Coordinates of C-alpha atoms and ligand atoms in Angstrom, one line a residue:
M27 CA 115.2 -31.2 -26.9
R28 CA 118.8 -31.7 -26.4
I29 CA 120.5 -32.2 -23.1
V30 CA 124.2 -31.2 -22.7
F31 CA 126.0 -32.5 -19.5
L32 CA 128.2 -29.6 -18.9
G33 CA 129.4 -30.6 -15.4
T34 CA 128.8 -34.1 -13.9
G35 CA 131.0 -33.7 -10.8
V36 CA 130.6 -32.9 -7.1
A37 CA 132.0 -30.5 -4.6
V38 CA 135.4 -32.3 -4.5
G39 CA 137.5 -32.2 -7.6
F40 CA 138.3 -35.5 -9.3
G41 CA 138.1 -37.1 -12.7
K42 CA 138.5 -33.9 -14.6
K43 CA 134.8 -33.2 -14.0
A44 CA 133.3 -29.8 -13.6
Q45 CA 130.7 -29.3 -10.9
Q46 CA 127.1 -29.9 -11.7
S47 CA 125.7 -28.0 -14.7
I48 CA 123.2 -29.2 -17.3
L49 CA 122.2 -27.3 -20.5
I50 CA 118.8 -27.8 -22.1
E51 CA 118.7 -26.7 -25.8
D52 CA 115.3 -26.5 -27.4
D53 CA 113.7 -23.3 -28.9
R54 CA 115.3 -21.6 -26.0
I55 CA 118.5 -22.3 -24.0
V56 CA 118.1 -23.1 -20.3
L57 CA 121.0 -23.7 -17.9
V58 CA 120.1 -25.9 -15.0
D59 CA 122.7 -25.3 -12.2
C60 CA 126.2 -23.8 -12.6
G61 CA 128.7 -25.2 -10.2
F62 CA 132.4 -24.3 -10.6
G63 CA 133.6 -25.1 -14.1
T64 CA 130.4 -24.2 -16.0
M65 CA 131.7 -21.2 -17.8
V66 CA 134.6 -23.1 -19.3
R67 CA 132.4 -25.9 -20.3
L68 CA 130.0 -23.5 -21.9
Q69 CA 132.8 -22.2 -24.0
E70 CA 133.9 -25.8 -24.9
H71 CA 130.2 -26.3 -26.1
N72 CA 130.4 -23.0 -28.0
I73 CA 127.6 -21.4 -26.1
A74 CA 128.2 -17.8 -24.9
T75 CA 126.7 -16.7 -21.6
D76 CA 124.9 -14.1 -23.7
E77 CA 122.8 -16.9 -25.4
L78 CA 121.2 -18.2 -22.3
D79 CA 117.4 -17.5 -22.0
A80 CA 116.9 -18.6 -18.4
I81 CA 118.7 -20.2 -15.5
V82 CA 117.4 -22.7 -13.0
I83 CA 119.1 -23.2 -9.6
T84 CA 118.0 -26.4 -7.9
H85 CA 119.5 -25.2 -4.6
F86 CA 122.1 -22.8 -3.4
H87 CA 124.9 -25.1 -2.6
L88 CA 128.2 -23.9 -4.2
D89 CA 128.6 -27.0 -6.4
H90 CA 125.2 -26.0 -8.0
C91 CA 125.4 -22.2 -8.0
G92 CA 129.1 -21.2 -7.6
E93 CA 129.4 -19.5 -10.9
L94 CA 126.0 -17.8 -10.9
L95 CA 127.5 -14.4 -10.1
G96 CA 130.2 -14.9 -12.7
I97 CA 127.7 -15.8 -15.4
L98 CA 125.5 -12.7 -14.5
K99 CA 128.6 -10.5 -14.5
A100 CA 129.7 -11.8 -17.9
R101 CA 126.2 -11.0 -19.2
W102 CA 126.3 -7.5 -17.6
L103 CA 129.7 -6.8 -19.3
S104 CA 128.2 -8.0 -22.6
D105 CA 125.2 -5.7 -22.1
C106 CA 122.7 -8.5 -22.1
E107 CA 119.1 -8.1 -21.2
K108 CA 117.6 -9.2 -17.9
I109 CA 117.4 -13.0 -17.3
D110 CA 115.0 -15.0 -15.2
V111 CA 116.6 -17.2 -12.5
F112 CA 114.2 -19.9 -11.3
T113 CA 114.9 -21.0 -7.7
P114 CA 113.3 -22.8 -4.8
G115 CA 112.0 -20.8 -1.9
G116 CA 114.5 -18.5 -0.3
G117 CA 116.3 -17.8 -3.6
A118 CA 116.1 -14.0 -3.3
S119 CA 117.7 -13.9 0.1
F120 CA 120.4 -16.4 -1.0
M121 CA 121.1 -14.1 -3.9
D122 CA 121.2 -11.0 -1.6
S123 CA 123.8 -12.7 0.5
M124 CA 125.9 -13.8 -2.5
L125 CA 125.7 -10.2 -3.8
N126 CA 126.7 -8.7 -0.4
S127 CA 130.0 -10.7 -0.8
S128 CA 130.6 -8.8 -4.0
P129 CA 129.0 -5.4 -3.4
Y130 CA 130.4 -3.8 -6.5
L131 CA 127.8 -5.9 -8.5
I132 CA 124.8 -4.7 -6.5
N133 CA 122.4 -2.9 -8.9
K134 CA 124.6 -3.8 -11.9
L135 CA 123.5 -7.4 -12.7
R136 CA 120.3 -7.8 -14.7
F137 CA 118.3 -10.8 -13.5
K138 CA 115.0 -11.5 -11.9
I139 CA 114.7 -14.2 -9.1
R140 CA 111.5 -16.3 -9.6
E141 CA 111.0 -18.5 -6.5
I142 CA 109.0 -21.5 -7.5
R143 CA 106.9 -23.6 -5.1
S144 CA 106.7 -27.4 -5.2
G145 CA 104.2 -28.5 -7.8
E146 CA 104.3 -25.1 -9.6
S147 CA 105.0 -25.1 -13.2
F148 CA 106.9 -22.5 -15.3
S149 CA 107.8 -22.1 -19.0
V150 CA 110.7 -20.9 -21.0
G151 CA 109.6 -20.6 -24.6
G152 CA 108.1 -24.0 -25.5
L153 CA 109.8 -25.7 -22.6
R154 CA 107.5 -26.3 -19.7
F155 CA 108.9 -27.4 -16.2
T156 CA 107.3 -28.6 -13.0
A157 CA 109.2 -28.1 -9.8
I158 CA 109.2 -30.8 -7.0
K159 CA 110.6 -30.3 -3.6
T160 CA 113.4 -32.7 -2.9
R161 CA 114.9 -34.2 0.3
H162 CA 118.2 -32.4 0.8
S163 CA 119.9 -30.5 3.7
I164 CA 118.7 -27.1 2.5
E165 CA 115.6 -26.0 0.5
S166 CA 116.0 -27.7 -2.9
M167 CA 114.0 -28.7 -5.9
G168 CA 114.1 -31.1 -8.8
I169 CA 112.5 -30.3 -12.1
K170 CA 110.4 -32.3 -14.5
T171 CA 110.0 -31.6 -18.2
G172 CA 108.1 -34.1 -20.4
D173 CA 108.9 -37.5 -19.1
L174 CA 112.4 -36.4 -17.8
L175 CA 113.3 -35.6 -14.3
I176 CA 116.5 -33.7 -13.3
S177 CA 116.8 -34.5 -9.6
G178 CA 119.1 -32.0 -8.2
D179 CA 120.5 -33.2 -4.9
T180 CA 118.1 -35.5 -2.9
S181 CA 117.5 -38.8 -1.5
A182 CA 115.2 -40.9 -3.5
F183 CA 111.5 -41.0 -2.7
P184 CA 108.5 -42.4 -4.7
E185 CA 106.7 -39.1 -5.5
L186 CA 109.9 -37.9 -7.3
Y187 CA 109.3 -40.4 -10.1
E188 CA 105.6 -39.9 -10.8
D189 CA 105.0 -39.3 -14.5
V190 CA 108.7 -39.7 -15.6
S191 CA 110.5 -42.5 -17.4
Y192 CA 114.0 -40.9 -17.6
V193 CA 116.0 -39.3 -14.9
I194 CA 119.2 -37.4 -14.7
H195 CA 119.9 -38.2 -11.1
E196 CA 122.5 -37.7 -8.4
M197 CA 124.2 -40.8 -7.0
S198 CA 126.4 -39.3 -4.4
L199 CA 126.7 -42.4 -2.3
D200 CA 128.1 -45.9 -2.6
F201 CA 126.4 -49.0 -1.3
G202 CA 125.6 -48.7 2.4
G203 CA 125.6 -44.9 2.4
K204 CA 123.1 -43.2 4.6
A205 CA 120.6 -41.8 2.2
D206 CA 119.2 -38.9 4.4
F207 CA 120.0 -36.1 1.9
H208 CA 121.6 -37.8 -1.0
T209 CA 121.0 -41.0 -3.0
S210 CA 122.6 -44.4 -2.5
P211 CA 122.1 -47.4 -5.0
E212 CA 119.8 -49.2 -2.6
N213 CA 117.7 -46.1 -1.9
F214 CA 117.4 -45.4 -5.7
A215 CA 116.5 -49.0 -6.5
E216 CA 113.8 -49.1 -3.9
N217 CA 112.1 -45.8 -4.8
A218 CA 112.7 -45.2 -8.6
V219 CA 110.0 -47.7 -9.6
G220 CA 109.0 -47.5 -13.3
I221 CA 112.2 -45.6 -14.3
R222 CA 113.5 -47.0 -17.6
K223 CA 116.8 -45.1 -17.9
A224 CA 119.0 -43.3 -15.4
F225 CA 121.8 -41.0 -16.3
L226 CA 123.8 -40.8 -13.0
I227 CA 125.9 -37.9 -12.1
H228 CA 127.1 -36.0 -9.0
M229 CA 129.0 -39.1 -7.7
Y230 CA 131.5 -38.8 -4.9
P231 CA 134.7 -40.9 -5.5
P232 CA 133.7 -44.0 -3.7
A233 CA 130.5 -44.3 -5.7
Y234 CA 132.0 -43.3 -9.0
N235 CA 134.8 -45.8 -8.7
N236 CA 132.2 -48.5 -8.0
R237 CA 129.9 -47.4 -10.8
M238 CA 130.0 -50.7 -12.8
N239 CA 128.7 -52.5 -9.7
I240 CA 126.1 -49.9 -9.2
A241 CA 125.0 -50.4 -12.9
N242 CA 124.8 -54.2 -12.5
Y243 CA 122.8 -53.9 -9.3
L244 CA 120.3 -51.3 -10.8
E245 CA 119.9 -53.6 -13.9
K246 CA 118.7 -56.4 -11.6
H247 CA 116.1 -53.9 -10.5
G248 CA 115.0 -53.1 -14.0
I249 CA 116.8 -49.8 -14.3
S250 CA 119.3 -49.2 -17.0
A251 CA 122.1 -46.8 -15.8
E252 CA 124.7 -44.8 -17.7
F253 CA 127.3 -42.5 -16.3
P254 CA 127.7 -39.4 -18.6
D255 CA 130.9 -37.5 -18.7
D256 CA 131.1 -33.8 -19.2
L257 CA 130.1 -32.5 -22.6
R258 CA 128.1 -35.6 -23.4
V259 CA 125.1 -34.7 -25.6
L260 CA 121.6 -36.5 -25.4
E261 CA 118.7 -36.0 -27.8
F262 CA 115.3 -36.4 -26.3
Ligands
LIG13 ZN1 123.5 -29.9 -2.3
LIG14 ZN1 125.6 -31.1 -4.8

C-alpha cells in the first residue's frame, strides 16, 4: 500500500500547502478527504479524477471536502461511472445542501453516499477500512486500515489508537492549546500510547512553526514524529 500526502495544510493558507487530502494506492485508488487544492495536487501526482475508485470524507468541514463537488463534476464531464463516497452519519444531508448551492449539478453527478457508523468496516477492492467516531465539533470519523490510523480532525483519546502502530494525525494546536476538538502535543503524548510513528499534518501556523520542539517533546514520550509536505509518498 502506498500513501500519498496530497495536501497537508489547514483551513488557512500558508507554507504552500494544499488543504487536507490523502491518496491511498493499492489494488484500488482511494482518496481520503479533498480540501481545496486537491485537484491540482492529483494532477501533480499524475492521477486523473477518473482513476479514483472511492472517496472517503472524514467530515464535512470545507478544508476536508471543499473540492468534492469539483471532483465529482470532473468525473461527470469525463463520463465516469458512479463512485462510492464513504462518510460519517449525516453525509447524505450535507451532500444535499452542497448540491443545493450548485443546483445545475443535481441529478448529473454519479455518486453514492455510504454513511458509515463508528466501528463499521467497509472495503474497496482489497483495502479494508474500519471507521471510528472522533471528537470534533461536527460528526466526524477517523479510519483504520491494517495498523495505520488516519485521524481526520479530532482531539486524541485512547480508543483511537487501539490496534494501530502508525498514525497520520492532525496536530492543529501548539503546546498549551485547548484540545477539545483538535489535538495538542500534550493531548497526543498522553493518549497515543503504543504509537511508534506519527506523521503529523493539519497544523495551524503556531504549531507548524514550532514543529521541531513538538518532535523533541514526543520523542521523549516514545513517539517518533515526522511532518510530511505535500506530495510526499510513503510505502506501507
Ligand atoms: Zn474539521
Ligand atoms: Zn480540518
